[in-house]
mmCIF file of C-alpha atoms and ligand atoms in Angstrom:
data_model
loop_
_atom_site.group_PDB
_atom_site.id
_atom_site.type_symbol
_atom_site.label_atom_id
_atom_site.label_comp_id
_atom_site.label_asym_id
_atom_site.label_seq_id
_atom_site.Cartn_x
_atom_site.Cartn_y
_atom_site.Cartn_z
ATOM 1 C CA MET X 26 -100.593 73.842 46.538
ATOM 2 C CA ILE X 27 -96.965 73.802 46.587
ATOM 3 C CA VAL X 28 -95.520 71.208 48.337
ATOM 4 C CA VAL X 29 -92.109 71.920 50.375
ATOM 5 C CA MET X 30 -89.712 68.806 51.070
ATOM 6 C CA ASP X 31 -87.002 68.216 53.319
ATOM 7 C CA LEU X 32 -83.733 69.379 52.837
ATOM 8 C CA ALA X 33 -82.926 65.788 53.399
ATOM 9 C CA ALA X 34 -85.788 63.786 51.666
ATOM 10 C CA SER X 35 -84.983 61.137 50.169
ATOM 11 C CA ARG X 36 -85.635 59.952 46.372
ATOM 12 C CA GLU X 37 -88.549 56.939 47.907
ATOM 13 C CA GLN X 38 -90.275 59.912 49.775
ATOM 14 C CA ILE X 39 -90.326 62.326 46.892
ATOM 15 C CA ALA X 40 -91.516 59.627 44.665
ATOM 16 C CA GLU X 41 -94.281 59.078 47.336
ATOM 17 C CA VAL X 42 -95.530 61.789 47.635
ATOM 18 C CA GLN X 43 -95.865 62.018 43.952
ATOM 19 C CA GLN X 44 -97.717 58.844 43.942
ATOM 20 C CA ARG X 45 -100.441 60.341 46.887
ATOM 21 C CA LEU X 46 -100.534 63.557 44.593
ATOM 22 C CA ARG X 47 -101.329 61.161 41.928
ATOM 23 C CA ASP X 48 -103.689 58.566 43.717
ATOM 24 C CA TYR X 49 -106.146 62.167 44.196
ATOM 25 C CA GLY X 50 -105.411 63.202 40.695
ATOM 26 C CA TYR X 51 -103.564 66.156 40.976
ATOM 27 C CA GLN X 52 -100.551 66.431 38.357
ATOM 28 C CA GLY X 53 -97.343 67.194 40.158
ATOM 29 C CA SER X 54 -93.970 68.643 38.817
ATOM 30 C CA LEU X 55 -90.929 68.746 40.509
ATOM 31 C CA ILE X 56 -88.680 71.849 40.893
ATOM 32 C CA ARG X 57 -85.200 71.138 42.092
ATOM 33 C CA GLY X 58 -83.665 74.028 43.511
ATOM 34 C CA GLY X 59 -79.854 74.136 44.660
ATOM 35 C CA LYS X 60 -80.654 72.121 47.819
ATOM 36 C CA ARG X 61 -84.434 71.835 47.745
ATOM 37 C CA ILE X 62 -86.728 70.205 46.210
ATOM 38 C CA VAL X 63 -90.320 71.500 45.754
ATOM 39 C CA ILE X 64 -93.240 69.835 44.224
ATOM 40 C CA GLY X 65 -96.364 71.998 42.481
ATOM 41 C CA ALA X 66 -99.302 70.631 42.349
ATOM 42 C CA VAL X 67 -102.443 71.356 40.531
ATOM 43 C CA GLY X 68 -105.886 69.780 41.319
ATOM 44 C CA ASP X 69 -109.156 70.470 43.528
ATOM 45 C CA ARG X 70 -107.845 70.997 46.726
ATOM 46 C CA ARG X 71 -110.975 70.202 48.296
ATOM 47 C CA GLU X 72 -110.073 65.870 47.866
ATOM 48 C CA ILE X 73 -106.807 66.303 49.550
ATOM 49 C CA GLU X 74 -105.805 67.905 53.104
ATOM 50 C CA SER X 75 -103.286 69.503 52.827
ATOM 51 C CA MET X 76 -102.394 68.017 56.664
ATOM 52 C CA GLU X 77 -102.537 64.571 55.284
ATOM 53 C CA LEU X 78 -99.166 65.901 53.110
ATOM 54 C CA GLU X 79 -97.773 67.040 56.077
ATOM 55 C CA ALA X 80 -97.652 64.206 58.007
ATOM 56 C CA MET X 81 -95.778 62.082 55.187
ATOM 57 C CA PRO X 82 -92.476 61.235 55.899
ATOM 58 C CA GLY X 83 -89.952 64.023 53.609
ATOM 59 C CA VAL X 84 -92.166 66.758 53.757
ATOM 60 C CA GLU X 85 -91.381 69.919 55.205
ATOM 61 C CA ARG X 86 -94.864 72.057 54.799
ATOM 62 C CA VAL X 87 -97.355 72.519 52.384
ATOM 63 C CA ILE X 88 -98.632 76.193 51.168
ATOM 64 C CA PRO X 89 -102.488 75.652 49.169
ATOM 65 C CA ILE X 90 -102.883 78.159 46.284
ATOM 66 C CA THR X 91 -106.662 77.673 46.276
ATOM 67 C CA LYS X 92 -109.363 79.147 49.340
ATOM 68 C CA PRO X 93 -110.571 76.518 51.622
ATOM 69 C CA TYR X 94 -113.841 77.837 50.249
ATOM 70 C CA GLN X 95 -115.495 77.497 47.370
ATOM 71 C CA LEU X 96 -119.355 78.105 46.815
ATOM 72 C CA VAL X 97 -118.725 81.458 48.807
ATOM 73 C CA SER X 98 -115.892 82.544 46.953
ATOM 74 C CA GLN X 99 -115.452 85.927 44.413
ATOM 75 C CA GLU X 100 -114.162 83.588 41.945
ATOM 76 C CA ALA X 101 -117.484 81.446 42.235
ATOM 77 C CA ARG X 102 -119.296 84.262 41.347
ATOM 78 C CA ASN X 103 -117.239 86.756 40.068
ATOM 79 C CA GLY X 104 -119.406 89.826 41.047
ATOM 80 C CA LYS X 105 -121.550 90.605 44.040
ATOM 81 C CA SER X 106 -125.085 88.755 45.445
ATOM 82 C CA ILE X 107 -127.646 90.483 46.500
ATOM 83 C CA VAL X 108 -129.650 89.120 49.581
ATOM 84 C CA ARG X 109 -133.330 89.993 49.255
ATOM 85 C CA VAL X 110 -134.983 90.389 52.618
ATOM 86 C CA GLY X 111 -138.611 91.468 52.669
ATOM 87 C CA LYS X 112 -138.471 94.173 50.493
ATOM 88 C CA ALA X 113 -134.383 94.992 50.770
ATOM 89 C CA GLN X 114 -132.018 93.926 48.878
ATOM 90 C CA VAL X 115 -128.615 93.370 50.696
ATOM 91 C CA GLY X 116 -125.865 94.276 48.422
ATOM 92 C CA GLY X 117 -127.686 96.366 45.910
ATOM 93 C CA PRO X 118 -127.290 100.108 45.435
ATOM 94 C CA SER X 119 -128.851 101.263 47.817
ATOM 95 C CA LEU X 120 -127.388 100.309 51.719
ATOM 96 C CA VAL X 121 -129.710 98.469 54.127
ATOM 97 C CA VAL X 122 -130.319 99.180 57.594
ATOM 98 C CA MET X 123 -131.553 96.970 60.321
ATOM 99 C CA ALA X 124 -132.135 98.536 63.293
ATOM 100 C CA GLY X 125 -134.714 97.686 66.445
ATOM 101 C CA PRO X 126 -134.173 96.173 70.296
ATOM 102 C CA CYS X 127 -131.533 93.905 71.145
ATOM 103 C CA ALA X 128 -134.116 92.012 72.754
ATOM 104 C CA VAL X 129 -137.962 91.939 72.381
ATOM 105 C CA GLU X 130 -139.437 92.866 75.946
ATOM 106 C CA ASN X 131 -142.851 93.703 75.281
ATOM 107 C CA ARG X 132 -145.752 94.632 72.902
ATOM 108 C CA GLU X 133 -145.306 98.199 73.311
ATOM 109 C CA GLN X 134 -141.761 98.334 73.114
ATOM 110 C CA ILE X 135 -141.431 96.735 70.239
ATOM 111 C CA LEU X 136 -144.416 98.485 67.975
ATOM 112 C CA THR X 137 -143.051 101.587 69.493
ATOM 113 C CA THR X 138 -139.275 100.876 67.858
ATOM 114 C CA ALA X 139 -140.606 99.659 64.882
ATOM 115 C CA GLY X 140 -142.684 102.660 63.948
ATOM 116 C CA ARG X 141 -139.741 105.165 65.337
ATOM 117 C CA VAL X 142 -137.359 102.913 62.886
ATOM 118 C CA ALA X 143 -138.912 102.599 59.773
ATOM 119 C CA ALA X 144 -140.045 106.499 59.377
ATOM 120 C CA ALA X 145 -136.127 107.442 59.792
ATOM 121 C CA GLY X 146 -135.548 104.398 57.173
ATOM 122 C CA ALA X 147 -134.721 101.276 58.219
ATOM 123 C CA THR X 148 -135.833 98.747 56.197
ATOM 124 C CA VAL X 149 -135.530 95.725 58.120
ATOM 125 C CA LEU X 150 -136.519 95.242 62.026
ATOM 126 C CA ARG X 151 -134.122 93.843 64.723
ATOM 127 C CA GLY X 152 -135.219 91.982 67.770
ATOM 128 C CA GLY X 153 -133.485 88.854 70.247
ATOM 129 C CA VAL X 154 -136.739 86.528 71.499
ATOM 130 C CA PHE X 155 -133.215 83.985 72.436
ATOM 131 C CA LYS X 156 -130.922 85.338 74.135
ATOM 132 C CA PRO X 157 -127.579 83.874 74.358
ATOM 133 C CA ARG X 158 -127.201 85.469 76.960
ATOM 134 C CA THR X 159 -123.281 85.363 79.089
ATOM 135 C CA SER X 160 -124.951 84.556 82.410
ATOM 136 C CA PRO X 161 -128.172 82.217 83.040
ATOM 137 C CA TYR X 162 -129.287 84.510 85.612
ATOM 138 C CA SER X 163 -130.202 87.453 82.743
ATOM 139 C CA PHE X 164 -133.153 87.904 80.699
ATOM 140 C CA GLN X 165 -133.806 85.255 78.174
ATOM 141 C CA GLY X 166 -135.956 86.553 75.846
ATOM 142 C CA LEU X 167 -139.376 86.210 75.010
ATOM 143 C CA GLU X 168 -139.135 83.404 72.921
ATOM 144 C CA LEU X 169 -142.781 82.664 70.967
ATOM 145 C CA ALA X 170 -144.123 86.047 72.754
ATOM 146 C CA GLY X 171 -141.436 87.347 71.037
ATOM 147 C CA LEU X 172 -141.605 86.168 67.602
ATOM 148 C CA GLN X 173 -145.609 87.073 67.577
ATOM 149 C CA LEU X 174 -144.784 90.632 68.182
ATOM 150 C CA LEU X 175 -142.354 90.738 65.584
ATOM 151 C CA ALA X 176 -144.490 89.714 63.116
ATOM 152 C CA GLU X 177 -147.268 91.772 65.045
ATOM 153 C CA ALA X 178 -144.844 95.159 64.127
ATOM 154 C CA ALA X 179 -143.687 93.548 60.935
ATOM 155 C CA ALA X 180 -147.205 93.929 59.680
ATOM 156 C CA GLU X 181 -148.039 97.613 61.058
ATOM 157 C CA THR X 182 -145.141 98.773 59.632
ATOM 158 C CA GLY X 183 -144.126 97.030 56.252
ATOM 159 C CA LEU X 184 -140.596 95.700 57.555
ATOM 160 C CA ALA X 185 -139.454 92.773 57.502
ATOM 161 C CA THR X 186 -137.435 91.165 60.346
ATOM 162 C CA VAL X 187 -134.710 89.432 61.396
ATOM 163 C CA THR X 188 -133.517 87.459 64.603
ATOM 164 C CA GLU X 189 -131.311 85.190 66.483
ATOM 165 C CA VAL X 190 -131.785 81.403 66.748
ATOM 166 C CA ILE X 191 -129.718 79.410 69.022
ATOM 167 C CA ASP X 192 -130.281 75.887 68.357
ATOM 168 C CA GLU X 193 -132.522 73.489 65.947
ATOM 169 C CA HIS X 194 -135.710 74.099 68.197
ATOM 170 C CA SER X 195 -135.340 77.935 67.998
ATOM 171 C CA LEU X 196 -134.871 78.035 64.544
ATOM 172 C CA GLU X 197 -137.885 75.561 63.804
ATOM 173 C CA MET X 198 -140.179 78.206 65.784
ATOM 174 C CA ALA X 199 -138.676 81.556 64.042
ATOM 175 C CA LEU X 200 -139.149 80.372 60.482
ATOM 176 C CA ASP X 201 -142.805 80.609 60.706
ATOM 177 C CA TYR X 202 -142.424 84.481 61.677
ATOM 178 C CA VAL X 203 -138.963 86.108 60.906
ATOM 179 C CA ASP X 204 -137.331 87.076 56.973
ATOM 180 C CA MET X 205 -134.432 86.468 58.017
ATOM 181 C CA ILE X 206 -132.174 84.402 60.325
ATOM 182 C CA GLN X 207 -129.553 85.799 62.630
ATOM 183 C CA ILE X 208 -126.699 83.386 63.304
ATOM 184 C CA GLY X 209 -124.552 85.131 66.223
ATOM 185 C CA ALA X 210 -121.186 84.860 67.237
ATOM 186 C CA ARG X 211 -121.390 82.632 69.685
ATOM 187 C CA ASN X 212 -122.852 79.953 67.402
ATOM 188 C CA MET X 213 -120.502 81.378 64.006
ATOM 189 C CA GLN X 214 -119.254 77.739 64.533
ATOM 190 C CA ASN X 215 -122.218 75.812 65.441
ATOM 191 C CA PHE X 216 -121.466 73.189 62.560
ATOM 192 C CA SER X 217 -124.955 71.470 62.930
ATOM 193 C CA LEU X 218 -127.107 74.849 63.069
ATOM 194 C CA LEU X 219 -124.827 76.048 60.342
ATOM 195 C CA ARG X 220 -126.565 73.169 58.132
ATOM 196 C CA GLN X 221 -129.958 73.465 59.718
ATOM 197 C CA VAL X 222 -130.248 77.414 58.723
ATOM 198 C CA GLY X 223 -128.692 76.209 54.712
ATOM 199 C CA ARG X 224 -131.141 73.497 54.478
ATOM 200 C CA SER X 225 -134.076 76.357 55.765
ATOM 201 C CA GLY X 226 -133.974 78.072 52.715
ATOM 202 C CA LYS X 227 -134.254 81.332 54.163
ATOM 203 C CA PRO X 228 -131.839 84.064 54.383
ATOM 204 C CA VAL X 229 -128.904 84.087 56.687
ATOM 205 C CA LEU X 230 -127.478 87.122 58.688
ATOM 206 C CA LEU X 231 -123.960 85.661 59.835
ATOM 207 C CA LYS X 232 -122.114 87.628 62.349
ATOM 208 C CA ARG X 233 -118.534 86.701 62.874
ATOM 209 C CA GLY X 234 -117.433 85.348 65.403
ATOM 210 C CA MET X 235 -115.660 86.910 68.538
ATOM 211 C CA SER X 236 -112.157 85.193 67.563
ATOM 212 C CA ALA X 237 -112.741 84.151 64.328
ATOM 213 C CA THR X 238 -110.784 84.883 61.526
ATOM 214 C CA ILE X 239 -111.778 86.066 58.332
ATOM 215 C CA GLU X 240 -111.156 82.912 56.607
ATOM 216 C CA GLU X 241 -112.905 80.441 59.621
ATOM 217 C CA TRP X 242 -116.277 83.212 59.244
ATOM 218 C CA LEU X 243 -116.578 82.537 55.000
ATOM 219 C CA MET X 244 -116.145 78.907 55.822
ATOM 220 C CA ALA X 245 -118.849 78.819 57.953
ATOM 221 C CA ALA X 246 -120.929 80.252 55.177
ATOM 222 C CA GLU X 247 -119.233 77.859 53.149
ATOM 223 C CA TYR X 248 -121.558 75.564 55.399
ATOM 224 C CA ILE X 249 -124.770 77.143 54.903
ATOM 225 C CA ALA X 250 -123.967 77.816 50.570
ATOM 226 C CA SER X 251 -122.806 73.691 50.739
ATOM 227 C CA GLU X 252 -126.820 72.735 51.555
ATOM 228 C CA GLY X 253 -127.718 74.622 48.844
ATOM 229 C CA ASN X 254 -128.764 78.387 50.839
ATOM 230 C CA GLU X 255 -125.699 81.114 49.181
ATOM 231 C CA GLN X 256 -128.852 83.970 50.338
ATOM 232 C CA ILE X 257 -126.090 84.731 53.026
ATOM 233 C CA VAL X 258 -124.836 88.714 54.677
ATOM 234 C CA LEU X 259 -122.070 88.347 55.954
ATOM 235 C CA CYS X 260 -121.463 90.747 59.388
ATOM 236 C CA GLU X 261 -118.907 92.472 60.869
ATOM 237 C CA ARG X 262 -119.803 92.694 64.852
ATOM 238 C CA GLY X 263 -116.051 93.374 65.972
ATOM 239 C CA ILE X 264 -113.912 90.885 67.417
ATOM 240 C CA ARG X 265 -112.351 90.516 71.157
ATOM 241 C CA THR X 266 -108.136 92.004 71.539
ATOM 242 C CA PHE X 267 -106.114 93.578 74.379
ATOM 243 C CA GLU X 268 -108.046 96.814 73.821
ATOM 244 C CA LYS X 269 -110.614 97.438 77.145
ATOM 245 C CA ALA X 270 -111.862 100.591 76.579
ATOM 246 C CA THR X 271 -114.254 99.095 73.939
ATOM 247 C CA ARG X 272 -116.592 96.368 74.127
ATOM 248 C CA ASN X 273 -114.562 94.483 70.869
ATOM 249 C CA THR X 274 -112.612 96.027 68.468
ATOM 250 C CA LEU X 275 -114.238 96.426 65.004
ATOM 251 C CA ASP X 276 -112.092 95.074 62.188
ATOM 252 C CA LEU X 277 -112.828 97.906 59.303
ATOM 253 C CA SER X 278 -110.472 95.803 57.100
ATOM 254 C CA ALA X 279 -112.224 93.198 57.354
ATOM 255 C CA VAL X 280 -114.920 95.100 55.220
ATOM 256 C CA PRO X 281 -113.202 95.629 52.066
ATOM 257 C CA LEU X 282 -111.472 92.697 52.414
ATOM 258 C CA VAL X 283 -114.156 90.285 52.014
ATOM 259 C CA LYS X 284 -115.424 92.175 49.317
ATOM 260 C CA GLU X 285 -112.480 90.573 47.568
ATOM 261 C CA TRP X 286 -112.282 87.250 48.971
ATOM 262 C CA SER X 287 -116.272 86.647 48.532
ATOM 263 C CA HIS X 288 -119.626 87.626 46.491
ATOM 264 C CA LEU X 289 -121.870 87.758 49.624
ATOM 265 C CA PRO X 290 -122.753 91.272 50.787
ATOM 266 C CA VAL X 291 -121.354 92.286 54.330
ATOM 267 C CA ILE X 292 -122.451 94.577 56.703
ATOM 268 C CA VAL X 293 -121.625 96.142 60.492
ATOM 269 C CA ASP X 294 -122.746 95.996 63.281
ATOM 270 C CA PRO X 295 -121.370 99.371 65.689
ATOM 271 C CA SER X 296 -123.232 98.198 68.956
ATOM 272 C CA HIS X 297 -121.764 95.500 69.969
ATOM 273 C CA ALA X 298 -118.391 96.215 68.648
ATOM 274 C CA VAL X 299 -117.991 99.617 70.293
ATOM 275 C CA GLY X 300 -120.679 98.778 73.257
ATOM 276 C CA LEU X 301 -121.092 102.786 73.918
ATOM 277 C CA ARG X 302 -124.108 104.667 72.524
ATOM 278 C CA ARG X 303 -121.552 107.841 71.502
ATOM 279 C CA LEU X 304 -119.519 105.839 69.815
ATOM 280 C CA VAL X 305 -122.215 104.562 67.515
ATOM 281 C CA ALA X 306 -122.652 107.097 65.055
ATOM 282 C CA PRO X 307 -119.341 107.878 64.166
ATOM 283 C CA VAL X 308 -118.090 103.991 63.756
ATOM 284 C CA SER X 309 -121.525 103.629 61.077
ATOM 285 C CA ARG X 310 -120.144 106.250 59.220
ATOM 286 C CA ALA X 311 -116.497 104.808 58.929
ATOM 287 C CA ALA X 312 -118.694 101.233 57.914
ATOM 288 C CA VAL X 313 -120.752 102.982 55.343
ATOM 289 C CA ALA X 314 -117.357 104.703 53.946
ATOM 290 C CA ALA X 315 -115.592 101.420 54.143
ATOM 291 C CA GLY X 316 -117.860 99.485 51.464
ATOM 292 C CA ALA X 317 -119.943 98.013 53.653
ATOM 293 C CA ASP X 318 -123.550 97.325 51.689
ATOM 294 C CA GLY X 319 -125.029 98.078 55.697
ATOM 295 C CA LEU X 320 -125.763 98.474 58.972
ATOM 296 C CA ILE X 321 -127.813 96.547 62.221
ATOM 297 C CA ILE X 322 -127.727 99.336 64.500
ATOM 298 C CA GLU X 323 -129.567 98.398 68.546
ATOM 299 C CA VAL X 324 -132.100 101.128 68.642
ATOM 300 C CA HIS X 325 -134.616 101.054 71.903
ATOM 301 C CA PRO X 326 -136.993 103.771 73.098
ATOM 302 C CA ASP X 327 -135.750 103.497 76.576
ATOM 303 C CA PRO X 328 -132.283 102.866 76.811
ATOM 304 C CA ALA X 329 -131.626 103.091 80.168
ATOM 305 C CA ARG X 330 -134.278 100.486 80.866
ATOM 306 C CA ALA X 331 -133.597 98.239 78.537
ATOM 307 C CA LEU X 332 -132.866 94.292 79.552
ATOM 308 C CA SER X 333 -130.183 93.941 77.481
ATOM 309 C CA ASP X 334 -127.097 95.910 75.818
ATOM 310 C CA GLY X 335 -128.972 99.378 77.100
ATOM 311 C CA PRO X 336 -125.681 101.298 76.959
ATOM 312 C CA GLN X 337 -125.090 100.642 73.446
ATOM 313 C CA SER X 338 -128.913 101.142 72.592
ATOM 314 C CA LEU X 339 -129.466 104.842 70.717
ATOM 315 C CA LYS X 340 -132.568 106.475 71.228
ATOM 316 C CA PRO X 341 -134.720 106.485 68.348
ATOM 317 C CA GLU X 342 -134.329 110.282 67.997
ATOM 318 C CA GLU X 343 -130.032 109.329 68.082
ATOM 319 C CA PHE X 344 -131.293 107.095 65.220
ATOM 320 C CA ALA X 345 -133.210 109.391 62.959
ATOM 321 C CA ILE X 346 -130.324 111.639 63.330
ATOM 322 C CA LEU X 347 -127.384 109.388 62.308
ATOM 323 C CA MET X 348 -129.706 108.306 58.725
ATOM 324 C CA ASP X 349 -129.546 111.436 58.392
ATOM 325 C CA GLU X 350 -125.923 112.241 58.389
ATOM 326 C CA LEU X 351 -125.265 108.364 56.618
ATOM 327 C CA VAL X 352 -126.900 110.067 53.025
ATOM 328 C CA PRO X 353 -123.955 112.139 52.562
ATOM 329 C CA VAL X 354 -121.247 109.506 52.957
ATOM 330 C CA ALA X 355 -123.285 106.818 51.595
ATOM 331 C CA ALA X 356 -123.544 109.195 48.446
ATOM 332 C CA ALA X 357 -119.804 109.649 48.721
ATOM 333 C CA VAL X 358 -118.865 105.698 48.163
ATOM 334 C CA GLY X 359 -121.638 105.744 45.303
ATOM 335 C CA ARG X 360 -124.472 104.089 47.223
ATOM 336 C CA SER X 361 -127.920 105.621 48.281
ATOM 337 C CA LEU X 362 -129.913 105.191 51.493
ATOM 338 C CA ARG X 363 -133.262 104.802 52.095
ATOM 339 C CA VAL X 364 -134.239 103.950 48.341
ATOM 340 C CA MET X 365 -137.748 101.772 49.357
ATOM 341 C CA ALA X 366 -138.197 99.093 46.794
ATOM 342 C CA GLY X 367 -140.449 99.997 44.017
ATOM 343 C CA GLU X 368 -138.867 103.426 43.752
HETATM 344 C C1 LIG Y 410 -126.920 90.606 68.844
HETATM 345 O O1 LIG Y 410 -127.000 90.702 68.069
HETATM 346 O O2 LIG Y 410 -128.189 91.127 69.768
HETATM 347 C C2 LIG Y 410 -126.336 89.699 69.334
HETATM 348 C C3 LIG Y 410 -126.166 88.598 70.428
HETATM 349 O O3 LIG Y 410 -124.812 90.019 68.793
HETATM 350 P P1 LIG Y 410 -123.541 88.570 68.428
HETATM 351 O O4 LIG Y 410 -123.993 87.768 68.279
HETATM 352 O O5 LIG Y 410 -122.257 89.805 67.662
HETATM 353 O O6 LIG Y 410 -122.584 89.446 69.911
HETATM 354 MN MN1 LIG Y 411 -127.289 93.013 71.789
#
């Protein structure tokens, strides 16, 4: 890090900062400019918070050089991680498409959807059973009955499954039934839940918080990794901006940027990003072109009657058309679609 001293910093203040750096095992060298002194310090940033130095008399500001996350950083791995979810390999040469309804509503709905998305080439079935709804009066999910239906749909189709958990209790329940645990945008900074999914050892789909910076998102991933679980797939699902025309604003630049900063795979959720069915296909194509490792798309057999997120859900036939459209886009960026494990 670089510690920039005040123009008026006294000799004693500079010496105190140097001593504090030494106490933490840093080597600090003084750089004297015409008017000002800066200290270049080399060491492990995890041991000293820049805020501690910034609070010292005579310090103007501290500029960190290394990233605050370690385990999930690109430097930690120098390559790309592959996260296995059932037969799907997220981050491998083949794109992984997760699809299904926002919420599991009943047996027929989830079994029909599962069959249709599997036939179109999806390899992971999504379906919420613990729904973090804005209103306490909205449908909250089928909980245990929904988990059992997801497991039944998986057994019938061979799809892997992903579902969102919202607290320790729902996590404990979900672990026995699904292949991947989703942490939703609203819980991205629920640090105790992040630690718990880290300890669970299951693959995690970590959505970006709706007002989280990319660095905060990666720090959330670091919480999971710090508990020994690096099977993390990041999911860009749009952030809140002043724009009202779409539900959120998809930050597509996050996809290539996260790939520079982290070894973790990243997928895109076009459904929650745009909130409008007709925009899901073009935004999905753009996400694949930008280098996403996959997509998670809401599909409902009868969106007009969906208990949640109907306006952004594709009908199964629309989803199948989109999957066909994605094949040449994937090929253009050196990826493939619909390569099943074993092929
Ligand atoms: C969802 O996937 O249904 C969901 C609630 O997504 P998000 O957490 O991104 O809003
Ligand atoms: Mn939804």
